[in-house]
Amino acid sequence: MSRRVLICLTVLLTAACAGCSIFGSDAKPRTTPVDAEASKALDETGDLLVAGDNRVFSVNSKTNEAREVLQTEQPVSSLSYTGEHMAITVFQPSDPKASRGFYLRDSRSDSFTMYPTPGFSPKLSYIYGDLMFLASADKTAQKDGDYAKVGIYQLKEHKWVKEWMLPGGIEDITGRGKDLWLVTSNNAATSSNVYKVDLETGEWGKLIAEARRYPLDQVEADSGGELYMMISQRNKTEWSNKIYRWDPQQPYELAHHFVSNTRPYSYAMQALDGKMLIARFDATGAHPDIEKPLSVLDLKTRKQTHLAWDHRPVALDKSGDEFVALGEDGAVAFVKPGEADKPDREMQVPGLRAAKCLAVKR
């Protein structure tokens, strides 16, 4: 589908819903107080946020200290954390009638404010300055297949500044400054693709000009600006474990830019200064214990080094000159992008036994 057709579709959808947001954002927000110790952890000493289904912790990676800062009514789906804002999105996948939305807290605030989104199940989030991008887990059926809702929210003015829909489902997002990239899944008429969004202008467009039906589901931008895509085992097995590099000079082809086959069981990736950390996780449950569940890939030489770690990695991020991995049991590993055979250091978040989300303070 061409961008022109997509733009027309967006206009039609917006017109059909004249005067009402696709997010259903007319519901009243609610506040949850934050005590002085939690505020200090979030604003001064903490540099990571980690979460399980309903519990959010601020972590000081230098002292290995952690403090619970919020309990949510619905399961956490994503975390975003900067020096000025933090956002925690929540929704219950098994109950579409349950409350859903996002908790926001500005720096030095004495509370979290929960903003309901009755028409939107926020799955992924990214904050740049005072703007937040959100992608929904919901899919809306159209004549040519399912579409997913996305939008840009102004955190100071507390209003939606742009809303639109993209073909397929939103599998993953990554951002560098004002630029954000997202991966969509296949729908009935449109192939899985990567889209770039400028959060300041709201402009967006697809990158793979004539995409084949590769079931992409991960995207990551390296520090140098190169973009990588992964077919992981997050949702599928037959195409899993392949990483590709996007070449702006050849936007019509993907397979010619194959980087690595990360067998077995790739799940997530983070890139930093020419290296990539890959979480090796068998989502089918057939192989719950992989002896070396982390892998560092040199993006230039394509050499991989598998790292031993006695935990199942469920989320990755990067902080300064090192990678951060979150284990399913609340363990946190810090990995230097060298050739070590295990993480540089690790810690355990006290009281967290079913971890799922991680965010490094930007």
Tab-separated table of C-alpha atoms in Angstrom:
chain	number	residue	atom	x	y	z
A	1	MET	CA	0.000	0.000	0.000
A	2	SER	CA	1.428	3.420	-0.916
A	3	ARG	CA	1.945	6.163	1.602
A	4	ARG	CA	-0.569	8.306	-0.319
A	5	VAL	CA	-3.277	5.687	0.219
A	6	LEU	CA	-2.297	5.392	3.882
A	7	ILE	CA	-2.527	9.154	4.328
A	8	CYS	CA	-5.975	9.158	2.694
A	9	LEU	CA	-7.069	6.362	4.976
A	10	THR	CA	-5.824	8.315	7.999
A	11	VAL	CA	-7.790	11.385	6.914
A	12	LEU	CA	-10.949	9.327	6.401
A	13	LEU	CA	-10.619	7.685	9.786
A	14	THR	CA	-10.048	11.040	11.453
A	15	ALA	CA	-13.062	12.552	9.707
A	16	ALA	CA	-15.268	9.615	10.646
A	17	CYS	CA	-14.406	10.259	14.279
A	18	ALA	CA	-14.709	14.033	14.135
A	19	GLY	CA	-14.569	15.588	17.562
A	20	CYS	CA	-13.559	12.399	19.384
A	21	SER	CA	-10.133	10.886	19.895
A	22	ILE	CA	-9.496	7.316	18.793
A	23	PHE	CA	-7.991	6.939	22.266
A	24	GLY	CA	-11.237	7.755	24.072
A	25	SER	CA	-9.330	10.180	26.293
A	26	ASP	CA	-12.343	11.947	27.816
A	27	ALA	CA	-12.189	9.794	30.974
A	28	LYS	CA	-11.004	11.562	34.135
A	29	PRO	CA	-7.413	11.034	35.368
A	30	ARG	CA	-6.650	9.710	38.868
A	31	THR	CA	-3.645	10.404	41.105
A	32	THR	CA	-1.562	8.064	43.283
A	33	PRO	CA	0.660	9.737	45.921
A	34	VAL	CA	4.424	9.133	45.953
A	35	ASP	CA	6.212	9.373	49.313
A	36	ALA	CA	9.430	11.322	49.871
A	37	GLU	CA	11.728	8.278	49.749
A	38	ALA	CA	10.212	7.032	46.497
A	39	SER	CA	10.496	10.524	44.996
A	40	LYS	CA	14.174	10.667	45.940
A	41	ALA	CA	14.752	7.269	44.361
A	42	LEU	CA	13.038	8.287	41.130
A	43	ASP	CA	14.571	11.760	40.812
A	44	GLU	CA	18.035	11.462	42.366
A	45	THR	CA	19.429	8.016	43.133
A	46	GLY	CA	17.645	5.709	40.695
A	47	ASP	CA	18.794	5.144	37.133
A	48	LEU	CA	16.592	2.185	36.119
A	49	LEU	CA	12.914	1.316	36.257
A	50	VAL	CA	11.917	-2.339	36.362
A	51	ALA	CA	8.445	-3.814	36.627
A	52	GLY	CA	6.507	-7.009	36.998
A	53	ASP	CA	2.814	-7.288	36.260
A	54	ASN	CA	1.667	-4.756	38.855
A	55	ARG	CA	4.757	-3.566	40.747
A	56	VAL	CA	7.244	-0.899	39.612
A	57	PHE	CA	10.676	-0.441	41.196
A	58	SER	CA	13.286	2.293	41.006
A	59	VAL	CA	16.791	0.790	40.906
A	60	ASN	CA	20.149	2.351	41.725
A	61	SER	CA	22.543	0.260	39.640
A	62	LYS	CA	25.603	1.732	41.359
A	63	THR	CA	24.589	0.640	44.879
A	64	ASN	CA	22.373	-2.314	43.875
A	65	GLU	CA	19.478	-0.793	45.826
A	66	ALA	CA	15.848	-0.937	44.727
A	67	ARG	CA	12.642	0.594	46.011
A	68	GLU	CA	9.035	-0.057	45.039
A	69	VAL	CA	7.484	3.194	43.782
A	70	LEU	CA	4.101	2.179	42.375
A	71	GLN	CA	1.526	-0.591	42.350
A	72	THR	CA	-0.755	-0.561	39.306
A	73	GLU	CA	-4.334	-1.778	38.955
A	74	GLN	CA	-3.700	-3.484	35.602
A	75	PRO	CA	-0.623	-5.294	34.197
A	76	VAL	CA	2.292	-3.109	33.107
A	77	SER	CA	3.001	-3.237	29.363
A	78	SER	CA	5.865	-0.729	28.954
A	79	LEU	CA	8.093	1.766	30.772
A	80	SER	CA	9.617	5.065	29.602
A	81	TYR	CA	11.983	7.053	31.829
A	82	THR	CA	13.761	10.385	31.269
A	83	GLY	CA	15.109	13.091	33.558
A	84	GLU	CA	11.849	15.024	33.126
A	85	HIS	CA	9.118	12.404	32.752
A	86	MET	CA	8.278	8.790	33.369
A	87	ALA	CA	5.424	6.819	31.864
A	88	ILE	CA	4.052	3.401	32.750
A	89	THR	CA	1.483	1.954	30.346
A	90	VAL	CA	-1.025	-0.614	31.558
A	91	PHE	CA	-3.760	-2.820	30.140
A	92	GLN	CA	-5.236	-6.277	30.729
A	93	PRO	CA	-4.934	-8.375	27.533
A	94	SER	CA	-7.451	-10.942	28.742
A	95	ASP	CA	-10.159	-8.406	29.619
A	96	PRO	CA	-10.941	-5.698	27.043
A	97	LYS	CA	-13.445	-4.136	29.467
A	98	ALA	CA	-10.858	-3.571	32.197
A	99	SER	CA	-9.379	-0.100	32.726
A	100	ARG	CA	-6.351	0.780	30.587
A	101	GLY	CA	-4.150	3.786	30.123
A	102	PHE	CA	-0.857	5.218	31.348
A	103	TYR	CA	0.610	6.559	34.584
A	104	LEU	CA	2.588	9.788	34.190
A	105	ARG	CA	4.902	11.498	36.649
A	106	ASP	CA	6.936	14.639	36.058
A	107	SER	CA	10.262	15.114	37.821
A	108	ARG	CA	9.851	16.283	41.438
A	109	SER	CA	6.133	15.524	41.429
A	110	ASP	CA	4.590	14.016	44.564
A	111	SER	CA	2.239	11.730	42.625
A	112	PHE	CA	1.625	9.570	39.582
A	113	THR	CA	-1.414	10.510	37.488
A	114	MET	CA	-3.213	7.710	35.682
A	115	TYR	CA	-4.761	8.817	32.373
A	116	PRO	CA	-7.365	6.299	31.129
A	117	THR	CA	-7.551	5.443	27.415
A	118	PRO	CA	-10.824	3.499	27.052
A	119	GLY	CA	-10.439	3.192	23.274
A	120	PHE	CA	-6.781	2.202	23.276
A	121	SER	CA	-4.669	-0.569	24.888
A	122	PRO	CA	-1.183	1.013	25.212
A	123	LYS	CA	1.405	-1.644	24.415
A	124	LEU	CA	4.604	0.343	23.713
A	125	SER	CA	5.837	3.819	24.643
A	126	TYR	CA	8.745	6.175	23.958
A	127	ILE	CA	9.425	9.651	25.384
A	128	TYR	CA	11.377	12.430	23.682
A	129	GLY	CA	11.363	15.816	25.431
A	130	ASP	CA	7.730	16.583	26.228
A	131	LEU	CA	6.368	14.221	23.592
A	132	MET	CA	5.354	10.595	24.091
A	133	PHE	CA	4.688	8.095	21.327
A	134	LEU	CA	2.239	5.296	22.096
A	135	ALA	CA	1.366	2.170	20.117
A	136	SER	CA	-1.687	0.065	20.773
A	137	ALA	CA	-2.089	-3.679	21.119
A	138	ASP	CA	-5.558	-3.347	19.581
A	139	LYS	CA	-6.253	-4.115	15.947
A	140	THR	CA	-9.112	-2.634	13.935
A	141	ALA	CA	-10.482	-4.603	11.000
A	142	GLN	CA	-10.561	-2.779	7.638
A	143	LYS	CA	-11.370	-4.051	4.132
A	144	ASP	CA	-7.703	-4.716	3.377
A	145	GLY	CA	-6.804	-6.210	6.771
A	146	ASP	CA	-6.173	-5.235	10.374
A	147	TYR	CA	-4.809	-1.830	11.394
A	148	ALA	CA	-3.253	-0.674	14.688
A	149	LYS	CA	-3.639	2.684	16.416
A	150	VAL	CA	-0.665	4.935	17.253
A	151	GLY	CA	-0.389	8.479	18.534
A	152	ILE	CA	1.787	11.297	19.880
A	153	TYR	CA	0.888	12.797	23.270
A	154	GLN	CA	2.026	16.209	24.592
A	155	LEU	CA	3.130	15.640	28.200
A	156	LYS	CA	3.082	19.289	29.340
A	157	GLU	CA	-0.249	20.200	27.753
A	158	HIS	CA	-1.770	16.749	28.362
A	159	LYS	CA	-3.332	16.383	24.945
A	160	TRP	CA	-3.010	14.216	21.834
A	161	VAL	CA	-1.261	16.116	19.042
A	162	LYS	CA	-1.470	13.398	16.385
A	163	GLU	CA	-3.333	10.106	15.940
A	164	TRP	CA	-3.281	7.668	13.038
A	165	MET	CA	-3.450	4.003	12.091
A	166	LEU	CA	-0.903	1.664	10.493
A	167	PRO	CA	-1.464	-1.640	8.663
A	168	GLY	CA	-0.881	-4.810	10.688
A	169	GLY	CA	0.041	-4.838	14.355
A	170	ILE	CA	2.818	-2.886	16.086
A	171	GLU	CA	5.488	-5.394	17.116
A	172	ASP	CA	8.310	-3.199	18.442
A	173	ILE	CA	9.578	0.396	18.621
A	174	THR	CA	12.944	2.042	19.204
A	175	GLY	CA	13.980	5.690	19.320
A	176	ARG	CA	16.985	7.978	19.111
A	177	GLY	CA	16.128	11.563	19.971
A	178	LYS	CA	13.197	12.826	17.932
A	179	ASP	CA	13.370	9.877	15.511
A	180	LEU	CA	11.448	6.698	16.213
A	181	TRP	CA	11.276	3.459	14.243
A	182	LEU	CA	8.558	0.856	14.539
A	183	VAL	CA	7.945	-2.596	13.100
A	184	THR	CA	4.565	-3.734	11.849
A	185	SER	CA	3.374	-7.285	11.267
A	186	ASN	CA	1.790	-8.673	8.101
A	187	ASN	CA	-1.895	-8.143	7.501
A	188	ALA	CA	-4.081	-9.541	4.722
A	189	ALA	CA	-2.829	-7.080	2.084
A	190	THR	CA	0.325	-5.435	3.446
A	191	SER	CA	3.707	-6.929	4.284
A	192	SER	CA	5.543	-6.455	7.555
A	193	ASN	CA	7.537	-3.212	7.349
A	194	VAL	CA	9.581	-0.655	9.263
A	195	TYR	CA	8.266	2.896	9.617
A	196	LYS	CA	10.157	6.016	10.699
A	197	VAL	CA	8.375	8.743	12.687
A	198	ASP	CA	9.608	12.281	13.354
A	199	LEU	CA	8.066	13.117	16.723
A	200	GLU	CA	8.531	16.869	16.331
A	201	THR	CA	6.787	17.183	12.967
A	202	GLY	CA	4.578	14.099	13.121
A	203	GLU	CA	5.768	13.030	9.662
A	204	TRP	CA	6.081	9.299	9.043
A	205	GLY	CA	6.707	6.831	6.254
A	206	LYS	CA	7.715	3.250	5.532
A	207	LEU	CA	11.342	2.349	4.853
A	208	ILE	CA	11.174	-0.940	2.912
A	209	ALA	CA	9.778	0.201	-0.406
A	210	GLU	CA	8.464	-3.146	-1.675
A	211	ALA	CA	8.455	-5.379	1.355
A	212	ARG	CA	8.144	-9.127	1.002
A	213	ARG	CA	6.189	-11.030	3.604
A	214	TYR	CA	9.035	-11.362	6.080
A	215	PRO	CA	7.444	-11.519	9.549
A	216	LEU	CA	9.634	-8.828	11.154
A	217	ASP	CA	9.063	-8.156	14.829
A	218	GLN	CA	12.094	-6.340	16.290
A	219	VAL	CA	13.881	-3.112	15.326
A	220	GLU	CA	16.986	-1.460	16.789
A	221	ALA	CA	19.159	1.562	15.923
A	222	ASP	CA	22.882	1.457	16.689
A	223	SER	CA	24.732	4.436	18.167
A	224	GLY	CA	26.144	5.214	14.716
A	225	GLY	CA	22.679	5.413	13.172
A	226	GLU	CA	22.511	2.049	11.381
A	227	LEU	CA	19.157	0.285	11.617
A	228	TYR	CA	18.687	-3.432	12.224
A	229	MET	CA	15.626	-5.676	12.080
A	230	MET	CA	15.086	-9.084	13.625
A	231	ILE	CA	12.778	-11.985	12.904
A	232	SER	CA	12.658	-13.397	16.421
A	233	GLN	CA	10.866	-16.196	18.198
A	234	ARG	CA	8.730	-13.752	20.121
A	235	ASN	CA	5.648	-14.754	18.120
A	236	LYS	CA	6.795	-17.342	15.596
A	237	THR	CA	9.234	-20.186	14.990
A	238	GLU	CA	9.487	-20.952	11.289
A	239	TRP	CA	11.345	-17.731	10.363
A	240	SER	CA	12.965	-17.008	13.699
A	241	ASN	CA	16.483	-15.947	14.647
A	242	LYS	CA	17.517	-13.794	11.684
A	243	ILE	CA	18.896	-10.231	11.828
A	244	TYR	CA	19.023	-7.862	8.835
A	245	ARG	CA	20.498	-4.403	8.270
A	246	TRP	CA	18.437	-1.791	6.476
A	247	ASP	CA	20.319	-0.089	3.631
A	248	PRO	CA	18.832	3.294	2.602
A	249	GLN	CA	20.542	2.928	-0.788
A	250	GLN	CA	18.653	-0.305	-1.457
A	251	PRO	CA	15.209	0.172	0.090
A	252	TYR	CA	13.695	-2.548	-2.093
A	253	GLU	CA	15.675	-5.443	-0.643
A	254	LEU	CA	16.219	-6.960	2.766
A	255	ALA	CA	17.584	-10.477	2.359
A	256	HIS	CA	20.784	-9.213	0.688
A	257	HIS	CA	21.653	-7.466	3.967
A	258	PHE	CA	21.544	-10.505	6.203
A	259	VAL	CA	23.696	-9.991	9.312
A	260	SER	CA	23.335	-13.000	11.563
A	261	ASN	CA	21.424	-16.140	12.345
A	262	THR	CA	21.241	-16.136	16.136
A	263	ARG	CA	20.008	-19.680	16.683
A	264	PRO	CA	18.592	-20.758	18.927
A	265	TYR	CA	15.685	-18.715	20.149
A	266	SER	CA	16.450	-15.016	19.698
A	267	TYR	CA	13.943	-12.815	21.501
A	268	ALA	CA	15.157	-9.202	21.777
A	269	MET	CA	18.141	-7.039	20.831
A	270	GLN	CA	19.924	-3.810	21.765
A	271	ALA	CA	22.759	-2.155	19.809
A	272	LEU	CA	25.586	-0.020	21.192
A	273	ASP	CA	28.741	1.242	19.444
A	274	GLY	CA	28.876	-1.491	16.816
A	275	LYS	CA	27.935	-4.313	19.171
A	276	MET	CA	24.567	-5.934	19.752
A	277	LEU	CA	23.245	-7.759	22.815
A	278	ILE	CA	20.752	-10.493	21.958
A	279	ALA	CA	18.451	-12.197	24.433
A	280	ARG	CA	18.149	-15.931	23.670
A	281	PHE	CA	14.785	-17.056	25.020
A	282	ASP	CA	12.611	-19.937	23.832
A	283	ALA	CA	9.139	-18.403	23.854
A	284	THR	CA	7.526	-21.801	23.203
A	285	GLY	CA	8.611	-23.050	26.626
A	286	ALA	CA	10.158	-26.195	25.169
A	287	HIS	CA	13.657	-25.133	26.281
A	288	PRO	CA	13.196	-23.000	29.430
A	289	ASP	CA	16.826	-23.204	30.551
A	290	ILE	CA	19.411	-22.065	28.009
A	291	GLU	CA	22.896	-22.208	29.549
A	292	LYS	CA	24.093	-19.098	27.723
A	293	PRO	CA	20.955	-16.964	27.224
A	294	LEU	CA	22.792	-13.757	26.253
A	295	SER	CA	24.846	-13.195	23.118
A	296	VAL	CA	27.079	-10.272	22.113
A	297	LEU	CA	27.288	-9.826	18.330
A	298	ASP	CA	29.987	-7.731	16.661
A	299	LEU	CA	28.051	-6.004	13.874
A	300	LYS	CA	31.178	-5.513	11.746
A	301	THR	CA	32.857	-8.926	11.997
A	302	ARG	CA	29.570	-10.757	12.747
A	303	LYS	CA	31.311	-12.766	15.438
A	304	GLN	CA	29.088	-13.837	18.331
A	305	THR	CA	30.044	-14.536	21.933
A	306	HIS	CA	27.469	-16.361	24.081
A	307	LEU	CA	27.362	-15.414	27.764
A	308	ALA	CA	26.491	-17.716	30.648
A	309	TRP	CA	23.754	-16.385	32.950
A	310	ASP	CA	21.481	-18.379	35.239
A	311	HIS	CA	18.338	-16.416	34.350
A	312	ARG	CA	15.845	-16.107	31.470
A	313	PRO	CA	16.210	-12.627	29.906
A	314	VAL	CA	12.887	-10.903	29.210
A	315	ALA	CA	13.973	-7.301	28.475
A	316	LEU	CA	17.094	-5.430	27.327
A	317	ASP	CA	18.270	-1.814	27.379
A	318	LYS	CA	21.547	0.128	27.351
A	319	SER	CA	23.100	2.599	29.775
A	320	GLY	CA	26.227	4.608	29.005
A	321	ASP	CA	28.837	2.133	27.784
A	322	GLU	CA	27.089	-1.073	28.813
A	323	PHE	CA	24.032	-3.205	28.112
A	324	VAL	CA	21.408	-4.013	30.738
A	325	ALA	CA	19.427	-7.265	30.803
A	326	LEU	CA	16.424	-8.041	32.999
A	327	GLY	CA	15.763	-11.624	34.011
A	328	GLU	CA	12.333	-13.164	34.434
A	329	ASP	CA	13.040	-13.608	38.167
A	330	GLY	CA	14.027	-9.974	38.801
A	331	ALA	CA	17.777	-10.404	38.254
A	332	VAL	CA	19.574	-7.574	36.424
A	333	ALA	CA	22.822	-8.081	34.477
A	334	PHE	CA	25.210	-5.390	33.225
A	335	VAL	CA	27.182	-6.408	30.139
A	336	LYS	CA	30.174	-4.598	28.688
A	337	PRO	CA	30.239	-4.970	24.867
A	338	GLY	CA	33.537	-6.861	24.841
A	339	GLU	CA	34.332	-10.565	24.654
A	340	ALA	CA	33.680	-11.702	28.235
A	341	ASP	CA	31.956	-15.030	28.807
A	342	LYS	CA	29.582	-13.697	31.478
A	343	PRO	CA	28.009	-10.378	32.556
A	344	ASP	CA	30.332	-7.803	34.089
A	345	ARG	CA	28.130	-7.563	37.198
A	346	GLU	CA	24.607	-8.370	38.317
A	347	MET	CA	22.056	-7.723	41.048
A	348	GLN	CA	18.645	-8.889	42.226
A	349	VAL	CA	15.640	-6.585	42.649
A	350	PRO	CA	14.291	-7.499	46.113
A	351	GLY	CA	10.677	-8.613	46.079
A	352	LEU	CA	10.404	-8.862	42.286
A	353	ARG	CA	9.877	-12.459	41.166
A	354	ALA	CA	8.005	-12.087	37.868
A	355	ALA	CA	9.770	-9.303	35.967
A	356	LYS	CA	8.767	-8.203	32.457
A	357	CYS	CA	9.773	-4.573	31.696
A	358	LEU	CA	12.966	-2.491	31.938
A	359	ALA	CA	13.795	1.151	31.201
A	360	VAL	CA	17.078	3.017	31.663
A	361	LYS	CA	16.804	6.674	32.675
A	362	ARG	CA	17.687	8.878	29.674
